[in-house]
PDB file of C-alpha atoms in Angstrom:
ATOM      1  CA  MET X1369     131.765  -8.586-101.200  1.00 46.00           C
ATOM      2  CA  ALA X1370     128.886  -7.871-103.561  1.00 51.00           C
ATOM      3  CA  MET X1371     125.363  -8.444-102.392  1.00 55.00           C
ATOM      4  CA  LEU X1372     123.137 -10.465-104.524  1.00 52.00           C
ATOM      5  CA  SER X1373     119.582  -9.406-105.220  1.00 56.00           C
ATOM      6  CA  ASN X1374     116.719 -11.454-104.417  1.00 55.00           C
ATOM      7  CA  SER X1375     116.111 -12.501-108.256  1.00 59.00           C
ATOM      8  CA  GLU X1376     119.929 -13.362-108.504  1.00 64.00           C
ATOM      9  CA  GLU X1377     119.628 -15.555-105.371  1.00 58.00           C
ATOM     10  CA  VAL X1378     116.562 -17.301-106.749  1.00 52.00           C
ATOM     11  CA  ARG X1379     118.202 -17.912-110.037  1.00 63.00           C
ATOM     12  CA  ASP X1380     121.492 -19.395-108.006  1.00 61.00           C
ATOM     13  CA  PHE X1381     119.183 -21.360-106.109  1.00 54.00           C
ATOM     14  CA  ASP X1382     117.272 -22.973-109.238  1.00 56.00           C
ATOM     15  CA  LYS X1383     120.581 -23.504-110.793  1.00 57.00           C
ATOM     16  CA  GLU X1384     122.096 -25.563-107.764  1.00 55.00           C
ATOM     17  CA  ALA X1385     118.746 -27.333-107.641  1.00 46.00           C
ATOM     18  CA  GLU X1386     118.720 -28.495-111.096  1.00 50.00           C
ATOM     19  CA  GLU X1387     122.305 -29.564-110.922  1.00 48.00           C
ATOM     20  CA  LEU X1388     121.434 -31.590-107.805  1.00 44.00           C
ATOM     21  CA  ARG X1389     118.251 -33.291-109.704  1.00 46.00           C
ATOM     22  CA  GLU X1390     120.625 -33.946-112.559  1.00 54.00           C
ATOM     23  CA  ALA X1391     123.473 -35.479-110.107  1.00 61.00           C
ATOM     24  CA  THR X1392     123.486 -39.172-109.719  1.00 69.00           C
ATOM     25  CA  PHE X1393     124.881 -41.319-107.067  1.00 81.00           C
ATOM     26  CA  VAL X1394     125.513 -44.445-109.443  1.00 81.00           C
ATOM     27  CA  GLU X1395     128.707 -44.099-110.654  1.00 86.00           C
ATOM     28  CA  GLU X1396     128.038 -46.451-113.352  1.00 88.00           C
ATOM     29  CA  ALA X1397     124.979 -44.689-114.737  1.00 88.00           C
ATOM     30  CA  THR X1398     126.605 -44.200-118.135  1.00 89.00           C
ATOM     31  CA  GLU X1399     127.451 -47.556-118.603  1.00 91.00           C
ATOM     32  CA  LEU X1400     124.422 -48.877-117.555  1.00 92.00           C
ATOM     33  CA  SER X1401     122.316 -47.111-119.793  1.00 91.00           C
ATOM     34  CA  ASP X1402     124.912 -47.834-122.662  1.00 92.00           C
ATOM     35  CA  LEU X1403     124.243 -51.641-121.920  1.00 92.00           C
ATOM     36  CA  ILE X1404     120.547 -51.312-121.874  1.00 92.00           C
ATOM     37  CA  GLU X1405     120.612 -49.416-124.967  1.00 92.00           C
ATOM     38  CA  ASP X1406     123.011 -52.288-126.615  1.00 91.00           C
ATOM     39  CA  ILE X1407     120.616 -54.990-125.295  1.00 91.00           C
ATOM     40  CA  VAL X1408     117.672 -53.274-126.874  1.00 91.00           C
ATOM     41  CA  ASN X1409     119.284 -52.197-130.159  1.00 91.00           C
ATOM     42  CA  THR X1410     120.493 -55.935-130.644  1.00 90.00           C
ATOM     43  CA  ASN X1411     116.915 -57.547-129.491  1.00 85.00           C
ATOM     44  CA  ALA X1412     118.286 -58.946-126.378  1.00 79.00           C
ATOM     45  CA  ALA X1413     121.387 -60.610-128.079  1.00 82.00           C
ATOM     46  CA  PRO X1414     124.178 -58.296-127.192  1.00 78.00           C
ATOM     47  CA  LYS X1415     127.633 -59.020-126.352  1.00 81.00           C
ATOM     48  CA  PRO X1416     127.861 -61.982-124.050  1.00 75.00           C
ATOM     49  CA  ASN X1417     128.918 -60.133-120.832  1.00 89.00           C
ATOM     50  CA  ALA X1418     126.216 -57.476-121.190  1.00 91.00           C
ATOM     51  CA  PHE X1419     123.583 -59.312-119.188  1.00 90.00           C
ATOM     52  CA  SER X1420     126.236 -60.140-116.264  1.00 91.00           C
ATOM     53  CA  ARG X1421     127.703 -56.821-116.091  1.00 93.00           C
ATOM     54  CA  VAL X1422     124.044 -55.044-115.732  1.00 94.00           C
ATOM     55  CA  GLN X1423     123.422 -57.598-112.962  1.00 94.00           C
ATOM     56  CA  LYS X1424     126.957 -56.939-111.408  1.00 95.00           C
ATOM     57  CA  ILE X1425     125.916 -53.050-111.516  1.00 94.00           C
ATOM     58  CA  LEU X1426     122.468 -53.503-110.041  1.00 94.00           C
ATOM     59  CA  GLU X1427     123.463 -55.857-107.273  1.00 95.00           C
ATOM     60  CA  LYS X1428     126.182 -53.266-106.097  1.00 93.00           C
ATOM     61  CA  TYR X1429     123.410 -51.187-104.851  1.00 92.00           C
ATOM     62  CA  GLN X1430     121.927 -53.921-102.665  1.00 93.00           C
ATOM     63  CA  GLU X1431     122.558 -51.816 -99.294  1.00 93.00           C
ATOM     64  CA  GLN X1432     121.117 -48.393-101.026  1.00 91.00           C
ATOM     65  CA  PRO X1433     118.897 -49.437-103.495  1.00 92.00           C
ATOM     66  CA  GLN X1434     117.147 -45.948-103.538  1.00 92.00           C
ATOM     67  CA  LEU X1435     120.347 -44.725-105.513  1.00 91.00           C
ATOM     68  CA  LEU X1436     118.845 -46.446-108.591  1.00 92.00           C
ATOM     69  CA  ASP X1437     115.321 -44.860-108.406  1.00 92.00           C
ATOM     70  CA  PRO X1438     116.493 -42.165-110.863  1.00 91.00           C
ATOM     71  CA  HIS X1439     117.358 -44.913-113.401  1.00 92.00           C
ATOM     72  CA  ILE X1440     114.630 -47.517-112.798  1.00 94.00           C
ATOM     73  CA  GLU X1441     112.368 -46.070-115.704  1.00 93.00           C
ATOM     74  CA  GLY X1442     115.005 -45.953-118.008  1.00 93.00           C
ATOM     75  CA  ILE X1443     116.003 -49.818-117.206  1.00 95.00           C
ATOM     76  CA  VAL X1444     112.498 -51.192-117.115  1.00 96.00           C
ATOM     77  CA  THR X1445     110.771 -49.316-119.806  1.00 95.00           C
ATOM     78  CA  PRO X1446     113.078 -50.499-122.726  1.00 95.00           C
ATOM     79  CA  LEU X1447     113.412 -54.013-121.265  1.00 95.00           C
ATOM     80  CA  THR X1448     109.578 -54.366-120.858  1.00 95.00           C
ATOM     81  CA  ALA X1449     108.992 -53.267-124.490  1.00 94.00           C
ATOM     82  CA  LEU X1450     111.325 -56.231-125.504  1.00 94.00           C
ATOM     83  CA  LEU X1451     109.608 -58.576-123.340  1.00 94.00           C
ATOM     84  CA  ARG X1452     105.972 -57.212-124.586  1.00 94.00           C
ATOM     85  CA  LYS X1453     107.410 -57.738-128.148  1.00 93.00           C
ATOM     86  CA  GLN X1454     108.473 -61.345-127.341  1.00 92.00           C
ATOM     87  CA  ALA X1455     104.813 -61.807-125.646  1.00 92.00           C
ATOM     88  CA  SER X1456     103.234 -60.715-128.771  1.00 91.00           C
ATOM     89  CA  ALA X1457     105.041 -63.305-130.918  1.00 90.00           C
ATOM     90  CA  GLY X1458     102.951 -66.141-129.128  1.00 85.00           C
ATOM     91  CA  GLN X1459     104.728 -69.459-129.679  1.00 87.00           C
ATOM     92  CA  ASP X1460     107.196 -67.891-131.878  1.00 87.00           C
ATOM     93  CA  ALA X1461     108.799 -66.281-128.844  1.00 86.00           C
ATOM     94  CA  GLU X1462     112.227 -66.724-128.541  1.00 90.00           C
ATOM     95  CA  LEU X1463     112.665 -67.794-124.906  1.00 91.00           C
ATOM     96  CA  GLY X1464     116.400 -67.340-124.512  1.00 90.00           C
ATOM     97  CA  ALA X1465     115.416 -63.671-125.142  1.00 91.00           C
ATOM     98  CA  VAL X1466     112.751 -63.685-122.474  1.00 93.00           C
ATOM     99  CA  TYR X1467     114.872 -65.346-120.025  1.00 94.00           C
ATOM    100  CA  ARG X1468     117.790 -62.797-120.297  1.00 93.00           C
ATOM    101  CA  ILE X1469     115.321 -59.988-120.152  1.00 94.00           C
ATOM    102  CA  CYS X1470     113.749 -61.511-116.999  1.00 95.00           C
ATOM    103  CA  CYS X1471     116.839 -62.047-115.457  1.00 94.00           C
ATOM    104  CA  ILE X1472     117.851 -58.253-115.368  1.00 95.00           C
ATOM    105  CA  LEU X1473     114.174 -57.444-114.127  1.00 97.00           C
ATOM    106  CA  HIS X1474     114.449 -59.940-111.701  1.00 97.00           C
ATOM    107  CA  THR X1475     117.727 -58.603-110.392  1.00 96.00           C
ATOM    108  CA  LEU X1476     116.298 -55.031-110.143  1.00 96.00           C
ATOM    109  CA  SER X1477     113.394 -56.384-108.498  1.00 96.00           C
ATOM    110  CA  SER X1478     115.230 -58.114-105.805  1.00 96.00           C
ATOM    111  CA  VAL X1479     117.285 -55.225-105.163  1.00 96.00           C
ATOM    112  CA  ARG X1480     114.912 -52.472-105.143  1.00 95.00           C
ATOM    113  CA  GLY X1481     111.579 -54.348-104.699  1.00 94.00           C
ATOM    114  CA  TYR X1482     109.043 -55.390-107.312  1.00 94.00           C
ATOM    115  CA  LYS X1483     106.536 -52.760-105.918  1.00 94.00           C
ATOM    116  CA  THR X1484     108.726 -49.942-107.017  1.00 94.00           C
ATOM    117  CA  VAL X1485     109.741 -51.757-110.342  1.00 95.00           C
ATOM    118  CA  VAL X1486     106.442 -52.893-111.365  1.00 95.00           C
ATOM    119  CA  LYS X1487     105.068 -49.263-111.554  1.00 94.00           C
ATOM    120  CA  PHE X1488     107.223 -48.970-115.040  1.00 95.00           C
ATOM    121  CA  PHE X1489     105.843 -52.055-116.517  1.00 95.00           C
ATOM    122  CA  PRO X1490     103.127 -51.720-119.317  1.00 93.00           C
ATOM    123  CA  HIS X1491      99.774 -51.821-118.009  1.00 89.00           C
ATOM    124  CA  GLU X1492      97.260 -52.296-120.900  1.00 90.00           C
ATOM    125  CA  ALA X1493      94.549 -54.530-121.099  1.00 88.00           C
ATOM    126  CA  ALA X1494      95.587 -55.876-124.419  1.00 88.00           C
ATOM    127  CA  ASP X1495      98.774 -57.300-122.533  1.00 90.00           C
ATOM    128  CA  VAL X1496      96.902 -59.896-120.458  1.00 91.00           C
ATOM    129  CA  GLU X1497      96.209 -62.535-122.715  1.00 91.00           C
ATOM    130  CA  GLN X1498      99.883 -62.317-124.345  1.00 92.00           C
ATOM    131  CA  THR X1499     101.417 -62.170-121.125  1.00 93.00           C
ATOM    132  CA  LEU X1500      99.502 -65.210-119.720  1.00 93.00           C
ATOM    133  CA  ALA X1501     100.271 -67.225-122.947  1.00 93.00           C
ATOM    134  CA  LEU X1502     103.868 -66.306-122.348  1.00 94.00           C
ATOM    135  CA  LEU X1503     103.732 -67.552-118.862  1.00 94.00           C
ATOM    136  CA  LEU X1504     102.140 -70.791-119.807  1.00 94.00           C
ATOM    137  CA  LEU X1505     104.540 -71.349-122.842  1.00 92.00           C
ATOM    138  CA  ILE X1506     107.395 -71.011-120.065  1.00 92.00           C
ATOM    139  CA  THR X1507     105.366 -73.205-117.670  1.00 90.00           C
ATOM    140  CA  GLU X1508     105.301 -76.035-120.375  1.00 87.00           C
ATOM    141  CA  LYS X1509     108.918 -75.782-121.289  1.00 81.00           C
ATOM    142  CA  GLN X1510     109.482 -76.256-117.577  1.00 79.00           C
ATOM    143  CA  SER X1511     107.539 -79.303-117.448  1.00 78.00           C
ATOM    144  CA  ALA X1512     108.693 -80.757-120.619  1.00 74.00           C
ATOM    145  CA  SER X1513     112.360 -80.136-119.727  1.00 68.00           C
ATOM    146  CA  SER X1514     113.856 -83.115-117.887  1.00 58.00           C
ATOM    147  CA  SER X1515     117.335 -81.641-117.425  1.00 55.00           C
ATOM    148  CA  SER X1516     118.920 -81.116-114.040  1.00 53.00           C
ATOM    149  CA  ASP X1517     120.426 -77.905-115.264  1.00 59.00           C
ATOM    150  CA  GLY X1518     120.205 -75.681-112.552  1.00 63.00           C
ATOM    151  CA  GLU X1519     120.992 -72.547-114.647  1.00 62.00           C
ATOM    152  CA  ASP X1520     117.999 -73.310-116.955  1.00 80.00           C
ATOM    153  CA  LYS X1521     115.736 -73.667-114.006  1.00 85.00           C
ATOM    154  CA  ASP X1522     116.788 -70.619-112.401  1.00 88.00           C
ATOM    155  CA  ALA X1523     116.079 -68.662-115.769  1.00 90.00           C
ATOM    156  CA  ILE X1524     112.724 -70.544-115.977  1.00 92.00           C
ATOM    157  CA  TRP X1525     111.935 -69.411-112.333  1.00 93.00           C
ATOM    158  CA  GLU X1526     112.998 -65.847-112.956  1.00 94.00           C
ATOM    159  CA  ALA X1527     111.028 -65.345-116.006  1.00 95.00           C
ATOM    160  CA  GLN X1528     108.010 -67.043-114.272  1.00 95.00           C
ATOM    161  CA  CYS X1529     108.469 -64.471-111.180  1.00 96.00           C
ATOM    162  CA  VAL X1530     108.843 -61.426-113.276  1.00 96.00           C
ATOM    163  CA  LEU X1531     105.623 -62.410-115.719  1.00 96.00           C
ATOM    164  CA  LEU X1532     103.687 -63.048-112.496  1.00 96.00           C
ATOM    165  CA  VAL X1533     104.724 -59.796-111.168  1.00 96.00           C
ATOM    166  CA  TRP X1534     103.599 -57.893-114.702  1.00 95.00           C
ATOM    167  CA  MET X1535     100.229 -60.132-114.327  1.00 94.00           C
ATOM    168  CA  SER X1536      99.872 -58.683-110.912  1.00 94.00           C
ATOM    169  CA  ILE X1537      99.687 -55.280-112.355  1.00 94.00           C
ATOM    170  CA  LEU X1538      97.512 -56.193-115.173  1.00 92.00           C
ATOM    171  CA  VAL X1539      94.840 -57.645-113.348  1.00 90.00           C
ATOM    172  CA  LEU X1540      94.271 -54.611-111.364  1.00 90.00           C
ATOM    173  CA  ILE X1541      93.185 -52.975-114.636  1.00 86.00           C
ATOM    174  CA  PRO X1542      89.307 -52.751-114.935  1.00 85.00           C
ATOM    175  CA  PHE X1543      88.346 -54.318-118.264  1.00 80.00           C
ATOM    176  CA  ASP X1544      85.823 -56.554-119.833  1.00 79.00           C
ATOM    177  CA  LEU X1545      87.096 -60.034-120.384  1.00 74.00           C
ATOM    178  CA  SER X1546      85.458 -60.272-123.571  1.00 74.00           C
ATOM    179  CA  THR X1547      87.663 -57.329-125.054  1.00 72.00           C
ATOM    180  CA  VAL X1548      91.024 -59.275-124.435  1.00 69.00           C
ATOM    181  CA  ASP X1549      90.045 -62.640-125.424  1.00 70.00           C
ATOM    182  CA  THR X1550      90.999 -63.344-128.825  1.00 71.00           C
ATOM    183  CA  ALA X1551      90.010 -67.387-129.170  1.00 68.00           C
ATOM    184  CA  ASP X1552      87.498 -68.088-131.249  1.00 53.00           C
ATOM    185  CA  SER X1553      84.463 -69.380-129.463  1.00 47.00           C
TER     186      SER X1553
END
């Protein structure tokens, strides 16, 4: 048996450490990233079962949510970018897309915990007014809706929850209120 030199041992150890870092214990990692990419590329209007499949994958890790940690940024960042785009649309925001995006983010927050997930939400002062406007739009929709459709109410509730979590990180940013108020005074 040949003896390895110190430099060879270090290289082997570094190689093993890198492989371990790249290893994932989420067996659906590739499918999950493909589904998220599909959702982003179709502007939250992908194949009908894409959202439910993402939810099922995430819920599978309810007992060991830390396994999702290497993938959280890859899930949250593109979805919040879509949510931000909808928020910037103001009154023209497509609420169906907002509800679908928030459904995934709410499921992830429920599985992993909102404190872990909110770290990857956009946190710029410019988002405060747009996020609040979207939250108010959804709340108005809820007030105006007299339907007893439980599924619709669940989607509204999840969207409000996710937007409030986003607001919770935005209000921690020190900023002058006059810099974000676009209303004509």
